[in-house]
Amino acid sequence: MTEFVQIQTTTGDRAVAERIAAELVDRRLAACVQIAGPMTSTYRWQGEVESTEEYVCTLKCRAAAFDEVAELIGSLHPYDVPDVIATPISHASHAYGKWLNESLSP
């Protein structure tokens, strides 16, 4: 079932997370988007260790749509380098796989 992937991105603003979710689902690029948070992220940026409150967006989409999804997230995202990471979905229930297929653009 590797035709689908789960993509994760983070943003420091819940409104941005909600906008990303709405755009992806509206364009049928994502079947669903879960928003979780806030959480604390600690990372190195421009030589300094930073800690920021963020929201996680987790979405399911077609693997073939990754580049389009990443581009759309980048266009809506305020970060210079937004994280857009995909993990293949190797297994899913038959019913969920069918729902994914029906919910996404071909």
Short mmCIF file of N, CA, C and O in Angstrom, two decimals, residues 15-100:
data_model
loop_
_atom_site.label_atom_id
_atom_site.label_comp_id
_atom_site.label_asym_id
_atom_site.label_seq_id
_atom_site.Cartn_x
_atom_site.Cartn_y
_atom_site.Cartn_z
N ALA A 15 -3.47 29.07 13.61
CA ALA A 15 -4.22 29.55 12.45
C ALA A 15 -3.55 29.12 11.15
O ALA A 15 -4.23 28.77 10.18
N VAL A 16 -2.23 29.13 11.11
CA VAL A 16 -1.50 28.67 9.93
C VAL A 16 -1.73 27.17 9.74
O VAL A 16 -1.98 26.71 8.63
N ALA A 17 -1.67 26.41 10.83
CA ALA A 17 -1.93 24.96 10.75
C ALA A 17 -3.33 24.70 10.20
O ALA A 17 -3.51 23.84 9.32
N GLU A 18 -4.31 25.45 10.67
CA GLU A 18 -5.68 25.27 10.20
C GLU A 18 -5.83 25.67 8.73
O GLU A 18 -6.56 25.03 7.98
N ARG A 19 -5.12 26.71 8.31
CA ARG A 19 -5.17 27.13 6.90
C ARG A 19 -4.54 26.07 6.01
O ARG A 19 -5.07 25.75 4.94
N ILE A 20 -3.39 25.52 6.42
CA ILE A 20 -2.74 24.45 5.66
C ILE A 20 -3.70 23.27 5.54
O ILE A 20 -3.89 22.72 4.45
N ALA A 21 -4.31 22.87 6.66
CA ALA A 21 -5.24 21.74 6.66
C ALA A 21 -6.41 21.98 5.70
O ALA A 21 -6.74 21.12 4.89
N ALA A 22 -7.02 23.14 5.80
CA ALA A 22 -8.18 23.44 4.97
C ALA A 22 -7.83 23.44 3.48
O ALA A 22 -8.57 22.89 2.66
N GLU A 23 -6.70 24.04 3.13
CA GLU A 23 -6.30 24.10 1.72
C GLU A 23 -6.01 22.71 1.16
O GLU A 23 -6.42 22.38 0.05
N LEU A 24 -5.29 21.90 1.93
CA LEU A 24 -4.93 20.56 1.45
C LEU A 24 -6.17 19.69 1.26
O LEU A 24 -6.29 18.99 0.25
N VAL A 25 -7.09 19.73 2.21
CA VAL A 25 -8.30 18.91 2.10
C VAL A 25 -9.21 19.46 1.01
O VAL A 25 -9.77 18.70 0.22
N ASP A 26 -9.35 20.78 0.94
CA ASP A 26 -10.20 21.39 -0.09
C ASP A 26 -9.73 21.03 -1.50
O ASP A 26 -10.53 20.76 -2.37
N ARG A 27 -8.42 21.00 -1.69
CA ARG A 27 -7.86 20.67 -3.01
C ARG A 27 -7.74 19.16 -3.23
O ARG A 27 -7.22 18.73 -4.26
N ARG A 28 -8.19 18.38 -2.26
CA ARG A 28 -8.16 16.91 -2.32
C ARG A 28 -6.73 16.38 -2.44
O ARG A 28 -6.50 15.31 -2.97
N LEU A 29 -5.77 17.16 -1.93
CA LEU A 29 -4.39 16.70 -1.86
C LEU A 29 -4.16 15.87 -0.60
O LEU A 29 -3.26 15.04 -0.55
N ALA A 30 -4.96 16.13 0.43
CA ALA A 30 -4.91 15.34 1.67
C ALA A 30 -6.31 14.83 1.96
O ALA A 30 -7.28 15.57 1.79
N ALA A 31 -6.38 13.58 2.40
CA ALA A 31 -7.68 13.03 2.78
C ALA A 31 -8.11 13.58 4.13
O ALA A 31 -9.30 13.79 4.37
N CYS A 32 -7.15 13.80 5.00
CA CYS A 32 -7.43 14.36 6.32
C CYS A 32 -6.15 14.96 6.86
O CYS A 32 -5.05 14.60 6.43
N VAL A 33 -6.32 15.89 7.79
CA VAL A 33 -5.18 16.50 8.46
C VAL A 33 -5.54 16.59 9.94
O VAL A 33 -6.57 17.14 10.30
N GLN A 34 -4.67 16.03 10.78
CA GLN A 34 -4.84 16.17 12.22
C GLN A 34 -3.89 17.26 12.69
O GLN A 34 -2.74 17.29 12.27
N ILE A 35 -4.39 18.11 13.58
CA ILE A 35 -3.57 19.17 14.17
C ILE A 35 -3.46 18.87 15.66
O ILE A 35 -4.48 18.71 16.33
N ALA A 36 -2.23 18.78 16.14
CA ALA A 36 -1.99 18.50 17.56
C ALA A 36 -1.10 19.59 18.14
O ALA A 36 -0.26 20.16 17.44
N GLY A 37 -1.26 19.84 19.40
CA GLY A 37 -0.42 20.81 20.06
C GLY A 37 -1.24 21.73 20.94
O GLY A 37 -2.45 21.55 21.06
N PRO A 38 -0.59 22.66 21.54
CA PRO A 38 0.80 23.01 21.31
C PRO A 38 1.76 22.03 22.00
O PRO A 38 1.41 21.34 22.93
N MET A 39 2.96 21.99 21.46
CA MET A 39 4.06 21.21 22.01
C MET A 39 5.29 22.10 21.95
O MET A 39 5.27 23.14 21.31
N THR A 40 6.36 21.68 22.58
CA THR A 40 7.59 22.44 22.54
C THR A 40 8.60 21.75 21.64
O THR A 40 8.83 20.54 21.79
N SER A 41 9.17 22.47 20.70
CA SER A 41 10.23 21.97 19.83
C SER A 41 11.53 22.67 20.20
O SER A 41 11.55 23.89 20.38
N THR A 42 12.59 21.90 20.31
CA THR A 42 13.92 22.45 20.56
C THR A 42 14.79 22.06 19.37
O THR A 42 14.80 20.91 18.95
N TYR A 43 15.49 23.03 18.80
CA TYR A 43 16.24 22.81 17.56
C TYR A 43 17.35 23.85 17.44
O TYR A 43 17.38 24.84 18.15
N ARG A 44 18.24 23.61 16.52
CA ARG A 44 19.32 24.57 16.24
C ARG A 44 18.92 25.36 14.99
O ARG A 44 18.56 24.80 13.96
N TRP A 45 18.99 26.69 15.10
CA TRP A 45 18.69 27.56 13.96
C TRP A 45 19.67 28.70 13.94
O TRP A 45 19.83 29.42 14.93
N GLN A 46 20.35 28.84 12.82
CA GLN A 46 21.33 29.90 12.62
C GLN A 46 22.36 29.95 13.76
O GLN A 46 22.69 31.01 14.27
N GLY A 47 22.83 28.75 14.15
CA GLY A 47 23.88 28.63 15.14
C GLY A 47 23.45 28.72 16.59
O GLY A 47 24.27 28.62 17.48
N GLU A 48 22.18 28.91 16.84
CA GLU A 48 21.67 29.05 18.20
C GLU A 48 20.66 27.94 18.49
O GLU A 48 19.93 27.50 17.60
N VAL A 49 20.59 27.52 19.74
CA VAL A 49 19.58 26.56 20.17
C VAL A 49 18.32 27.35 20.52
O VAL A 49 18.37 28.30 21.31
N GLU A 50 17.23 26.97 19.91
CA GLU A 50 15.94 27.66 20.08
C GLU A 50 14.92 26.68 20.66
O GLU A 50 15.02 25.48 20.45
N SER A 51 13.94 27.20 21.37
CA SER A 51 12.77 26.43 21.80
C SER A 51 11.55 27.23 21.43
O SER A 51 11.49 28.44 21.69
N THR A 52 10.58 26.57 20.81
CA THR A 52 9.40 27.24 20.30
C THR A 52 8.18 26.38 20.53
O THR A 52 8.24 25.16 20.44
N GLU A 53 7.06 27.01 20.82
CA GLU A 53 5.79 26.31 20.88
C GLU A 53 5.30 26.11 19.45
O GLU A 53 5.29 27.05 18.65
N GLU A 54 4.92 24.87 19.12
CA GLU A 54 4.48 24.56 17.75
C GLU A 54 3.26 23.66 17.75
O GLU A 54 2.91 23.04 18.77
N TYR A 55 2.65 23.58 16.59
CA TYR A 55 1.53 22.67 16.31
C TYR A 55 1.99 21.71 15.23
O TYR A 55 2.67 22.12 14.28
N VAL A 56 1.60 20.45 15.36
CA VAL A 56 1.96 19.43 14.39
C VAL A 56 0.77 19.16 13.48
O VAL A 56 -0.34 18.94 13.96
N CYS A 57 1.01 19.18 12.18
CA CYS A 57 0.01 18.77 11.19
C CYS A 57 0.44 17.42 10.64
O CYS A 57 1.56 17.29 10.14
N THR A 58 -0.44 16.44 10.75
CA THR A 58 -0.18 15.12 10.21
C THR A 58 -1.26 14.84 9.17
O THR A 58 -2.45 14.95 9.48
N LEU A 59 -0.84 14.51 7.96
CA LEU A 59 -1.82 14.32 6.89
C LEU A 59 -1.53 13.07 6.09
O LEU A 59 -0.40 12.58 6.08
N LYS A 60 -2.56 12.56 5.46
CA LYS A 60 -2.43 11.40 4.59
C LYS A 60 -2.71 11.83 3.16
O LYS A 60 -3.67 12.55 2.90
N CYS A 61 -1.83 11.39 2.26
CA CYS A 61 -1.99 11.76 0.85
C CYS A 61 -1.37 10.69 -0.04
O CYS A 61 -0.77 9.73 0.44
N ARG A 62 -1.50 10.88 -1.34
CA ARG A 62 -0.86 9.98 -2.29
C ARG A 62 0.64 10.29 -2.34
O ARG A 62 1.03 11.47 -2.32
N ALA A 63 1.44 9.26 -2.42
CA ALA A 63 2.89 9.46 -2.52
C ALA A 63 3.23 10.31 -3.74
O ALA A 63 4.12 11.16 -3.68
N ALA A 64 2.50 10.10 -4.83
CA ALA A 64 2.77 10.84 -6.06
C ALA A 64 2.49 12.34 -5.92
O ALA A 64 2.98 13.14 -6.71
N ALA A 65 1.73 12.73 -4.90
CA ALA A 65 1.39 14.14 -4.70
C ALA A 65 2.35 14.85 -3.75
O ALA A 65 2.16 16.03 -3.45
N PHE A 66 3.40 14.15 -3.28
CA PHE A 66 4.29 14.74 -2.27
C PHE A 66 4.83 16.11 -2.70
O PHE A 66 4.77 17.07 -1.93
N ASP A 67 5.36 16.22 -3.90
CA ASP A 67 5.96 17.49 -4.32
C ASP A 67 4.93 18.62 -4.34
O ASP A 67 5.21 19.74 -3.91
N GLU A 68 3.71 18.33 -4.80
CA GLU A 68 2.66 19.34 -4.83
C GLU A 68 2.24 19.74 -3.42
O GLU A 68 2.04 20.92 -3.13
N VAL A 69 2.14 18.76 -2.54
CA VAL A 69 1.79 19.04 -1.14
C VAL A 69 2.89 19.87 -0.49
O VAL A 69 2.61 20.88 0.18
N ALA A 70 4.15 19.48 -0.67
CA ALA A 70 5.26 20.22 -0.08
C ALA A 70 5.30 21.66 -0.60
O ALA A 70 5.57 22.60 0.17
N GLU A 71 5.04 21.85 -1.88
CA GLU A 71 5.03 23.20 -2.45
C GLU A 71 3.91 24.04 -1.85
O GLU A 71 4.11 25.21 -1.51
N LEU A 72 2.72 23.46 -1.71
CA LEU A 72 1.60 24.20 -1.14
C LEU A 72 1.88 24.55 0.32
O LEU A 72 1.66 25.69 0.74
N ILE A 73 2.38 23.59 1.09
CA ILE A 73 2.73 23.88 2.48
C ILE A 73 3.75 25.02 2.53
O ILE A 73 3.59 25.97 3.30
N GLY A 74 4.77 24.95 1.69
CA GLY A 74 5.78 26.01 1.66
C GLY A 74 5.21 27.37 1.33
O GLY A 74 5.65 28.39 1.88
N SER A 75 4.21 27.41 0.45
CA SER A 75 3.62 28.69 0.05
C SER A 75 2.76 29.30 1.16
O SER A 75 2.55 30.51 1.18
N LEU A 76 2.25 28.47 2.07
CA LEU A 76 1.38 28.95 3.14
C LEU A 76 2.12 29.11 4.47
O LEU A 76 1.57 29.64 5.42
N HIS A 77 3.34 28.65 4.51
CA HIS A 77 4.09 28.53 5.76
C HIS A 77 4.98 29.74 6.00
O HIS A 77 5.66 30.21 5.09
N PRO A 78 5.03 30.27 7.22
CA PRO A 78 5.87 31.43 7.49
C PRO A 78 7.35 31.09 7.72
O PRO A 78 8.19 31.98 7.68
N TYR A 79 7.69 29.82 7.96
CA TYR A 79 9.08 29.46 8.24
C TYR A 79 9.93 29.55 6.97
O TYR A 79 9.44 29.25 5.88
N ASP A 80 11.20 29.92 7.12
CA ASP A 80 12.13 29.90 5.99
C ASP A 80 12.32 28.48 5.48
O ASP A 80 12.47 28.28 4.27
N VAL A 81 12.37 27.52 6.39
CA VAL A 81 12.60 26.11 6.03
C VAL A 81 11.57 25.25 6.78
O VAL A 81 11.87 24.69 7.83
N PRO A 82 10.35 25.15 6.25
CA PRO A 82 9.38 24.30 6.93
C PRO A 82 9.75 22.82 6.78
O PRO A 82 10.27 22.41 5.75
N ASP A 83 9.51 22.08 7.85
CA ASP A 83 9.75 20.64 7.74
C ASP A 83 8.55 19.99 7.07
O ASP A 83 7.41 20.24 7.42
N VAL A 84 8.83 19.23 6.04
CA VAL A 84 7.80 18.47 5.33
C VAL A 84 8.40 17.09 5.13
O VAL A 84 9.26 16.91 4.27
N ILE A 85 7.97 16.15 5.96
CA ILE A 85 8.58 14.83 5.99
C ILE A 85 7.51 13.78 5.73
O ILE A 85 6.44 13.81 6.36
N ALA A 86 7.79 12.85 4.82
CA ALA A 86 6.82 11.81 4.48
C ALA A 86 7.31 10.44 4.95
O ALA A 86 8.50 10.13 4.85
N THR A 87 6.36 9.66 5.42
CA THR A 87 6.60 8.27 5.79
C THR A 87 5.63 7.41 4.99
O THR A 87 4.42 7.68 5.01
N PRO A 88 6.13 6.39 4.30
CA PRO A 88 5.23 5.52 3.54
C PRO A 88 4.23 4.82 4.46
O PRO A 88 4.58 4.42 5.58
N ILE A 89 3.01 4.68 4.00
CA ILE A 89 2.01 3.88 4.71
C ILE A 89 2.07 2.49 4.12
O ILE A 89 1.62 2.26 2.99
N SER A 90 2.68 1.59 4.85
CA SER A 90 2.87 0.24 4.32
C SER A 90 1.63 -0.64 4.52
O SER A 90 1.41 -1.57 3.75
N HIS A 91 0.84 -0.34 5.54
CA HIS A 91 -0.35 -1.14 5.83
C HIS A 91 -1.46 -0.23 6.33
O HIS A 91 -1.19 0.72 7.08
N ALA A 92 -2.67 -0.54 5.95
CA ALA A 92 -3.86 0.14 6.47
C ALA A 92 -5.02 -0.84 6.30
O ALA A 92 -4.97 -1.73 5.44
N SER A 93 -6.04 -0.64 7.09
CA SER A 93 -7.20 -1.52 6.92
C SER A 93 -7.78 -1.33 5.52
O SER A 93 -7.61 -0.26 4.90
N HIS A 94 -8.45 -2.34 5.05
CA HIS A 94 -9.04 -2.27 3.71
C HIS A 94 -10.00 -1.08 3.61
O HIS A 94 -9.96 -0.31 2.65
N ALA A 95 -10.85 -0.93 4.63
CA ALA A 95 -11.83 0.16 4.61
C ALA A 95 -11.16 1.52 4.60
O ALA A 95 -11.58 2.43 3.89
N TYR A 96 -10.09 1.70 5.39
CA TYR A 96 -9.39 2.99 5.44
C TYR A 96 -8.69 3.27 4.12
O TYR A 96 -8.73 4.39 3.61
N GLY A 97 -8.04 2.25 3.55
CA GLY A 97 -7.39 2.42 2.25
C GLY A 97 -8.38 2.82 1.18
O GLY A 97 -8.09 3.67 0.33
N LYS A 98 -9.56 2.22 1.21
CA LYS A 98 -10.61 2.57 0.24
C LYS A 98 -11.04 4.02 0.44
O LYS A 98 -11.21 4.76 -0.53
N TRP A 99 -11.22 4.42 1.71
CA TRP A 99 -11.62 5.79 1.99
C TRP A 99 -10.55 6.78 1.52
O TRP A 99 -10.88 7.82 0.92
N LEU A 100 -9.27 6.47 1.77
CA LEU A 100 -8.20 7.33 1.28
C LEU A 100 -8.30 7.50 -0.23
O LEU A 100 -8.23 8.62 -0.75
#
